[in-house]
GROMACS .gro file of C-alpha atoms in nm:
model
  161
    1MET     CA    1   9.816 -17.353  14.211
    2PRO     CA    2   9.416 -17.438  14.125
    3TYR     CA    3   9.436 -17.776  14.274
    4GLU     CA    4   9.634 -17.634  14.578
    5LEU     CA    5   9.362 -17.383  14.654
    6SER     CA    6   9.101 -17.645  14.608
    7ALA     CA    7   9.303 -17.880  14.846
    8ILE     CA    8   9.286 -17.634  15.126
    9ALA     CA    9   8.953 -17.486  15.074
   10GLU     CA   10   8.833 -17.867  15.147
   11SER     CA   11   9.112 -17.915  15.491
   12LEU     CA   12   8.883 -17.591  15.581
   13GLY     CA   13   8.540 -17.788  15.491
   14ILE     CA   14   8.462 -17.510  15.288
   15ALA     CA   15   8.305 -17.563  14.901
   16ASN     CA   16   8.480 -17.426  14.629
   17ARG     CA   17   8.171 -17.243  14.559
   18PHE     CA   18   8.174 -17.035  14.830
   19LEU     CA   19   8.510 -16.858  14.770
   20CYS     CA   20   8.585 -16.584  14.535
   21LEU     CA   21   8.894 -16.496  14.442
   22GLU     CA   22   8.982 -16.107  14.361
   23MET     CA   23   9.212 -16.036  14.114
   24THR     CA   24   9.241 -15.679  13.939
   25GLU     CA   25   9.276 -15.569  13.614
   26SER     CA   26   9.626 -15.468  13.588
   27MET     CA   27   9.734 -15.811  13.737
   28ILE     CA   28   9.543 -15.985  13.463
   29MET     CA   29   9.684 -15.722  13.217
   30ARG     CA   30  10.021 -15.758  13.291
   31GLN     CA   31  10.019 -16.125  13.180
   32PRO     CA   32   9.690 -16.226  13.002
   33ASP     CA   33   9.842 -16.536  12.848
   34LYS     CA   34   9.996 -16.674  13.172
   35VAL     CA   35   9.687 -16.551  13.372
   36ILE     CA   36   9.376 -16.626  13.201
   37PRO     CA   37   9.402 -16.997  13.170
   38VAL     CA   38   9.484 -17.012  13.494
   39MET     CA   39   9.168 -16.826  13.595
   40LYS     CA   40   8.990 -17.104  13.356
   41SER     CA   41   9.112 -17.373  13.576
   42LEU     CA   42   9.001 -17.233  13.893
   43ARG     CA   43   8.605 -17.173  13.773
   44LYS     CA   44   8.641 -17.531  13.645
   45LEU     CA   45   8.704 -17.611  14.039
   46GLY     CA   46   8.406 -17.409  14.079
   47PHE     CA   47   8.551 -17.105  14.244
   48LYS     CA   48   8.453 -16.779  14.152
   49ILE     CA   49   8.688 -16.510  14.041
   50SER     CA   50   8.560 -16.084  14.052
   51LEU     CA   51   8.739 -15.843  13.846
   52ASP     CA   52   8.859 -15.598  14.117
   53ASP     CA   53   8.904 -15.274  14.043
   54PHE     CA   54   8.720 -15.252  13.760
   55GLY     CA   55   8.728 -14.943  13.586
   56MET     CA   56   9.081 -14.812  13.713
   57GLY     CA   57   9.335 -15.099  13.504
   58HIS     CA   58   9.397 -15.134  13.130
   59SER     CA   59   9.122 -15.372  13.011
   60SER     CA   60   8.996 -15.348  12.760
   61LEU     CA   61   8.560 -15.436  12.629
   62TYR     CA   62   8.685 -15.702  12.407
   63ARG     CA   63   8.929 -15.821  12.697
   64LEU     CA   64   8.667 -15.823  12.934
   65LYS     CA   65   8.408 -16.061  12.760
   66GLN     CA   66   8.667 -16.293  12.724
   67LEU     CA   67   8.780 -16.300  13.107
   68PRO     CA   68   8.638 -16.676  13.270
   69ILE     CA   69   8.533 -16.408  13.578
   70SER     CA   70   8.222 -16.417  13.755
   71SER     CA   71   8.173 -16.041  13.895
   72LEU     CA   72   8.323 -15.712  13.882
   73LYS     CA   73   8.420 -15.520  14.160
   74ILE     CA   74   8.342 -15.093  14.121
   75ASP     CA   75   8.626 -14.930  14.262
   76ARG     CA   76   8.562 -14.715  14.561
   77SER     CA   77   8.645 -14.432  14.407
   78PHE     CA   78   8.390 -14.422  14.157
   79VAL     CA   79   8.132 -14.488  14.505
   80LYS     CA   80   8.294 -14.186  14.708
   81GLY     CA   81   8.085 -13.915  14.555
   82LEU     CA   82   7.749 -14.142  14.550
   83PRO     CA   83   7.501 -13.953  14.537
   84TYR     CA   84   7.591 -13.680  14.505
   85ASP     CA   85   7.900 -13.668  14.167
   86ARG     CA   86   7.735 -13.642  13.835
   87GLY     CA   87   8.029 -13.807  13.696
   88ASP     CA   88   8.052 -14.090  13.939
   89ARG     CA   89   7.643 -14.167  13.928
   90ALA     CA   90   7.674 -14.248  13.556
   91ILE     CA   91   7.967 -14.492  13.578
   92VAL     CA   92   7.876 -14.669  13.874
   93ARG     CA   93   7.496 -14.722  13.649
   94THR     CA   94   7.708 -14.805  13.301
   95ILE     CA   95   7.885 -15.042  13.500
   96LEU     CA   96   7.542 -15.202  13.710
   97ASP     CA   97   7.429 -15.229  13.316
   98LEU     CA   98   7.726 -15.382  13.192
   99GLY     CA   99   7.761 -15.652  13.431
  100ARG     CA  100   7.357 -15.729  13.422
  101HIS     CA  101   7.374 -15.777  13.054
  102MET     CA  102   7.672 -15.989  13.089
  103LYS     CA  103   7.513 -16.223  13.381
  104LEU     CA  104   7.762 -16.053  13.628
  105ALA     CA  105   7.754 -16.007  13.977
  106VAL     CA  106   7.828 -15.664  14.013
  107ILE     CA  107   8.018 -15.579  14.379
  108ALA     CA  108   8.054 -15.194  14.515
  109GLU     CA  109   8.382 -15.099  14.722
  110GLY     CA  110   8.373 -14.854  15.009
  111VAL     CA  111   8.029 -14.807  15.107
  112GLU     CA  112   8.059 -14.539  15.366
  113THR     CA  113   7.693 -14.393  15.381
  114GLU     CA  114   7.384 -14.500  15.395
  115ALA     CA  115   7.329 -14.231  15.090
  116GLN     CA  116   7.550 -14.420  14.917
  117ARG     CA  117   7.352 -14.765  14.976
  118GLU     CA  118   7.067 -14.648  14.842
  119PHE     CA  119   7.175 -14.551  14.549
  120LEU     CA  120   7.300 -14.882  14.518
  121GLU     CA  121   7.024 -15.009  14.592
  122ARG     CA  122   6.780 -14.844  14.402
  123HIS     CA  123   6.980 -14.899  14.105
  124HIS     CA  124   6.952 -15.253  14.172
  125CYS     CA  125   7.362 -15.308  14.336
  126HIS     CA  126   7.272 -15.514  14.573
  127ALA     CA  127   7.603 -15.684  14.697
  128TRP     CA  128   7.818 -15.433  14.851
  129GLN     CA  129   8.174 -15.358  15.084
  130GLY     CA  130   8.257 -15.095  15.313
  131TYR     CA  131   8.258 -15.001  15.666
  132LEU     CA  132   7.907 -14.907  15.693
  133LEU     CA  133   7.955 -15.256  15.674
  134SER     CA  134   8.190 -15.332  15.921
  135PRO     CA  135   8.531 -15.212  15.936
  136PRO     CA  136   8.777 -15.458  15.858
  137VAL     CA  137   8.852 -15.749  16.089
  138ALA     CA  138   9.110 -15.946  16.213
  139VAL     CA  139   9.137 -16.343  16.065
  140ALA     CA  140   9.011 -16.479  16.421
  141GLU     CA  141   8.678 -16.262  16.454
  142PHE     CA  142   8.641 -16.359  16.049
  143GLU     CA  143   8.697 -16.756  16.141
  144ALA     CA  144   8.433 -16.749  16.438
  145LEU     CA  145   8.208 -16.496  16.160
  146VAL     CA  146   8.211 -16.784  15.924
  147ARG     CA  147   8.192 -17.091  16.126
  148ARG     CA  148   7.893 -16.874  16.324
  149THR     CA  149   7.734 -16.859  15.957
  150ASN     CA  150   7.812 -17.135  15.793
  151GLY     CA  151   7.456 -17.347  15.764
  152ALA     CA  152   7.263 -16.984  15.720
  153MET     CA  153   7.471 -16.854  15.442
  154ASP     CA  154   7.475 -17.185  15.238
  155GLY     CA  155   7.197 -17.030  15.007
  156ALA     CA  156   7.285 -16.673  15.050
  157LEU     CA  157   7.599 -16.739  14.873
  158ASP     CA  158   7.525 -16.977  14.674
  159GLY     CA  159   7.333 -16.710  14.429
  160GLY     CA  160   7.470 -16.868  14.094
  161HIS     CA  161   7.733 -16.639  14.029
   0.00000   0.00000   0.00000
């Protein structure tokens, strides 16, 4: 599978280092002995791997430190209450600190308001996704966007994570 993904990326003219694959905690934890070696192979080929829905699954912090990941994604359920919900603020800040100390990029999902974005920026979360940026787009529209920005994004996408 890792080599097939690499071949697909090459056929599209996209370097592996520009692709980030998302895997949920629950998917990894169902069969960690099978999934983690595949993840390691993908990382060796240059793919980035993001742990999606972080905080929602069954992983332990012990397992987290063993995963060959490059980023964590804060589940939208924790972003939804920002900046007003005390519990959401504490959880998001903790995940951001954890990511920073583990040298992982942290991406916030489900950002819908300027107040949420400002809270995340204030706490050093500079990567986010959600309706505030754009609603979901069709594949053809996404492909056109990638083609238009391919050269301009090289430096931005290769941030070392």
